[in-house]
Tab-separated table of C-alpha atoms in Angstrom:
chain	number	residue	atom	x	y	z
T	941	MET	CA	-30.929	7.978	12.694
T	942	HIS	CA	-33.005	6.437	9.991
T	943	THR	CA	-34.584	2.995	10.632
T	944	SER	CA	-32.819	1.481	7.711
T	945	SER	CA	-29.479	2.601	9.310
T	946	LEU	CA	-30.290	0.992	12.573
T	947	THR	CA	-31.168	-2.172	10.565
T	948	GLN	CA	-27.691	-2.030	8.947
T	949	LEU	CA	-25.874	-1.139	12.012
T	950	ALA	CA	-27.606	-4.295	13.674
T	951	VAL	CA	-26.838	-6.747	10.823
T	952	GLY	CA	-23.135	-5.536	10.585
T	953	SER	CA	-22.845	-5.979	14.221
T	954	THR	CA	-24.210	-9.392	14.162
T	955	TYR	CA	-21.959	-10.370	11.525
T	956	MET	CA	-18.905	-8.939	12.565
T	957	SER	CA	-19.169	-9.851	16.216
T	958	PRO	CA	-18.677	-13.515	15.706
T	959	MET	CA	-16.107	-12.868	13.014
T	960	TRP	CA	-13.801	-10.889	15.107
T	961	PHE	CA	-14.862	-11.864	18.856
T	962	SER	CA	-15.807	-15.482	18.611
T	963	PHE	CA	-13.468	-17.689	20.111
T	964	TYR	CA	-11.685	-20.765	18.439
T	965	ARG	CA	-9.014	-23.036	19.215
T	966	ARG	CA	-5.470	-21.833	18.684
T	967	ASP	CA	-3.645	-23.787	21.632
T	968	GLY	CA	-6.182	-24.985	23.902
T	969	GLN	CA	-10.062	-25.158	24.092
T	970	ASN	CA	-11.458	-21.996	22.507
T	971	ASP	CA	-8.400	-19.797	23.717
T	972	SER	CA	-8.049	-17.121	20.933
T	973	CYS	CA	-10.058	-14.833	18.833
T	974	GLY	CA	-9.234	-12.622	16.005
T	975	PHE	CA	-9.326	-9.319	17.798
T	976	GLU	CA	-7.081	-10.570	20.621
T	977	HIS	CA	-4.826	-11.746	18.271
T	978	VAL	CA	-4.488	-8.877	15.907
T	979	PHE	CA	-4.908	-5.750	18.332
T	980	VAL	CA	-3.687	-7.193	21.719
T	981	GLY	CA	-1.188	-10.220	20.700
T	982	GLU	CA	-1.032	-13.726	22.275
T	983	SER	CA	1.805	-15.986	23.835
T	984	LYS	CA	2.003	-19.370	22.274
T	985	GLY	CA	4.392	-21.247	24.452
T	986	ASP	CA	7.496	-18.850	24.234
T	987	VAL	CA	6.497	-17.237	20.937
T	988	ILE	CA	4.454	-14.053	20.585
T	989	VAL	CA	1.841	-14.320	17.798
T	990	GLY	CA	-0.385	-11.527	16.487
T	991	PHE	CA	0.204	-8.105	17.971
T	992	HIS	CA	-0.274	-5.964	15.060
T	993	ASN	CA	-1.371	-2.755	16.478
T	994	TRP	CA	0.766	0.318	17.212
T	995	ILE	CA	-1.572	1.474	20.205
T	996	GLN	CA	-1.168	-1.719	22.069
T	997	PHE	CA	2.634	-1.464	21.193
T	998	TYR	CA	2.834	2.084	22.736
T	999	ILE	CA	0.801	1.222	25.740
T	1000	GLU	CA	2.910	-2.021	26.470
T	1001	GLU	CA	6.156	-0.188	26.106
T	1002	GLY	CA	4.975	2.583	28.480
T	1003	ARG	CA	4.147	-0.023	30.870
T	1004	GLY	CA	7.800	-1.293	30.664
T	1005	HIS	CA	6.397	-4.701	29.088
T	1006	VAL	CA	7.892	-4.165	25.739
T	1007	ASP	CA	11.660	-3.846	24.868
T	1008	TYR	CA	12.036	-2.309	21.618
T	1009	LEU	CA	14.907	-4.030	19.396
T	1010	GLY	CA	14.631	-2.481	16.030
T	1011	TYR	CA	12.541	-1.723	12.905
T	1012	VAL	CA	12.401	-2.199	9.284
T	1013	ARG	CA	10.968	0.849	7.277
T	1014	PRO	CA	9.152	0.294	3.965
T	1015	ARG	CA	10.131	2.058	0.850
T	1016	PRO	CA	7.220	4.039	0.119
T	1017	ALA	CA	6.507	4.056	-3.778
T	1018	GLY	CA	8.500	6.490	-5.814
T	1019	ARG	CA	10.518	8.068	-2.620
T	1020	GLN	CA	13.922	7.626	-1.399
T	1021	VAL	CA	14.080	6.355	2.114
T	1022	PRO	CA	15.799	8.694	4.512
T	1023	ASP	CA	18.312	7.492	6.987
T	1024	THR	CA	16.167	7.971	10.189
T	1025	ALA	CA	12.389	7.487	10.885
T	1026	ASP	CA	10.353	10.480	10.911
T	1027	ASN	CA	6.924	11.719	11.664
T	1028	GLU	CA	5.583	10.695	8.353
T	1029	ASP	CA	6.114	7.026	8.679
T	1030	ARG	CA	2.787	5.183	8.690
T	1031	LEU	CA	3.910	1.498	8.314
T	1032	VAL	CA	6.850	-0.136	10.220
T	1033	SER	CA	7.880	-3.642	10.938
T	1034	VAL	CA	9.448	-3.938	14.567
T	1035	GLN	CA	11.380	-6.344	16.373
T	1036	PHE	CA	10.902	-6.519	20.037
T	1037	SER	CA	10.408	-8.577	23.105
T	1038	TRP	CA	7.231	-8.544	25.068
T	1039	ARG	CA	7.066	-9.699	28.698
T	1040	GLY	CA	10.382	-11.579	27.998
T	1041	GLU	CA	9.502	-13.037	24.748
T	1042	GLU	CA	10.761	-12.129	21.456
T	1043	LYS	CA	8.832	-11.239	18.184
T	1044	SER	CA	11.358	-11.212	15.420
T	1045	ALA	CA	8.806	-8.950	13.314
T	1046	SER	CA	5.665	-7.715	13.608
T	1047	THR	CA	4.147	-4.938	10.897
T	1048	PHE	CA	1.818	-2.547	11.745
T	1049	PHE	CA	0.478	0.902	10.659
T	1050	VAL	CA	1.403	3.718	12.864
T	1051	GLY	CA	-1.092	6.740	13.718
T	1052	THR	CA	-4.277	5.118	12.482
T	1053	SER	CA	-7.209	4.361	14.345
T	1054	PRO	CA	-8.276	0.906	15.490
T	1055	GLU	CA	-11.632	1.774	13.606
T	1056	PHE	CA	-9.750	2.269	10.290
T	1057	GLU	CA	-7.721	-0.954	10.733
T	1058	LEU	CA	-10.745	-2.919	11.668
T	1059	ALA	CA	-12.784	-1.764	8.652
T	1060	LEU	CA	-9.915	-2.080	6.284
T	1061	TYR	CA	-9.234	-5.786	7.518
T	1062	THR	CA	-12.847	-6.662	7.619
T	1063	LEU	CA	-13.329	-5.394	4.022
T	1064	ILE	CA	-10.493	-7.528	2.893
T	1065	PHE	CA	-11.634	-10.482	4.998
T	1066	LEU	CA	-14.969	-10.314	3.175
T	1067	CYS	CA	-13.947	-9.270	-0.256
T	1068	ASN	CA	-11.317	-11.898	-0.724
T	1069	PRO	CA	-12.445	-15.217	0.851
T	1070	GLN	CA	-10.432	-17.277	-1.193
T	1071	GLN	CA	-6.928	-15.275	-0.832
T	1072	ASP	CA	-4.733	-14.905	2.089
T	1073	LYS	CA	-2.877	-11.783	0.866
T	1074	THR	CA	-4.322	-8.811	-1.037
T	1075	PHE	CA	-2.091	-6.207	-2.722
T	1076	LEU	CA	-2.976	-2.560	-1.842
T	1077	GLU	CA	-2.033	0.757	-2.749
T	1078	LEU	CA	-2.437	3.031	0.531
T	1079	GLY	CA	-1.195	6.605	0.294
T	1080	PRO	CA	2.419	6.139	-0.790
T	1081	TYR	CA	2.709	2.611	0.334
T	1082	ASP	CA	2.490	-0.571	-1.732
T	1083	MET	CA	1.738	-3.555	0.371
T	1084	ASN	CA	0.101	-6.742	0.864
T	1085	VAL	CA	-2.610	-7.136	3.557
T	1086	VAL	CA	-2.523	-10.779	5.090
T	1087	CYS	CA	-5.543	-11.905	6.138
T	1088	TYR	CA	-5.861	-15.691	7.389
T	1089	ARG	CA	-9.184	-17.046	8.367
T	1090	ILE	CA	-10.498	-20.146	10.394
T	1091	ARG	CA	-13.200	-21.945	8.691
T	1092	SER	CA	-16.108	-23.063	10.602
T	1093	LYS	CA	-19.626	-24.345	10.154
T	1094	TYR	CA	-20.485	-21.593	12.339
T	1095	GLY	CA	-19.001	-18.965	9.855
T	1096	ASP	CA	-15.524	-17.706	9.158
T	1097	LYS	CA	-13.372	-16.287	11.794
T	1098	VAL	CA	-10.518	-13.933	11.422
T	1099	ALA	CA	-7.248	-15.520	12.591
T	1100	THR	CA	-4.881	-12.877	11.636
T	1101	ALA	CA	-4.688	-9.643	9.691
T	1102	TYR	CA	-1.877	-7.250	9.175
T	1103	PRO	CA	0.025	-5.224	6.647
T	1104	GLU	CA	3.072	-6.939	5.018
T	1105	LEU	CA	6.080	-4.806	3.576
T	1106	LEU	CA	6.735	-5.672	-0.061
T	1107	GLY	CA	10.157	-6.112	-1.822
T	1108	GLU	CA	13.592	-7.121	-1.226
T	1109	ASP	CA	14.860	-3.694	-1.056
T	1110	PRO	CA	17.966	-2.816	0.755
T	1111	SER	CA	16.178	-0.165	2.694
T	1112	ASN	CA	14.138	-3.094	4.493
T	1113	GLU	CA	16.961	-4.148	6.678
T	1114	LEU	CA	16.448	-4.221	10.446
T	1115	GLN	CA	17.788	-0.799	12.049
T	1116	ALA	CA	18.321	-0.079	15.635
T	1117	GLY	CA	17.256	3.268	16.831
T	1118	ALA	CA	14.026	4.858	18.399
T	1119	LEU	CA	11.013	5.358	16.089
């Protein structure tokens, strides 16, 4: 690896680590960080917050900790939405309970890598410091990517980041059934 590449990697790591992994106060003293909130999920009293990653959903469902209750499918731009989910769906909003606590909706990509999501959310976090929502066309989907920040004298931190379904389309109604 070239020296300048190593320098860029070190600078990126130095900047990204506090943004995603430094703890901040959500409920108690420094009890939360952006990565945990987005990719793992947290309990805030009897409410689930965060939990915007399909891999975590898959793992927790396999362990019997997630009870899947239904989903909302987005309408891809310019396409009809079939009656059932298929292997091409890459963005869903699901309702579920996790360890006995219910989450009415959590939207996440399906089939993407954590690296892709971390890069996408980081890019939006850095490019739009004054906006909480950024419109994005990604493949067949029109969406907002929501990215809230915690402002700090030590540098801004990710509070949450997730894709958001758009529109008041009738196909965006909660549906029971298997993904």
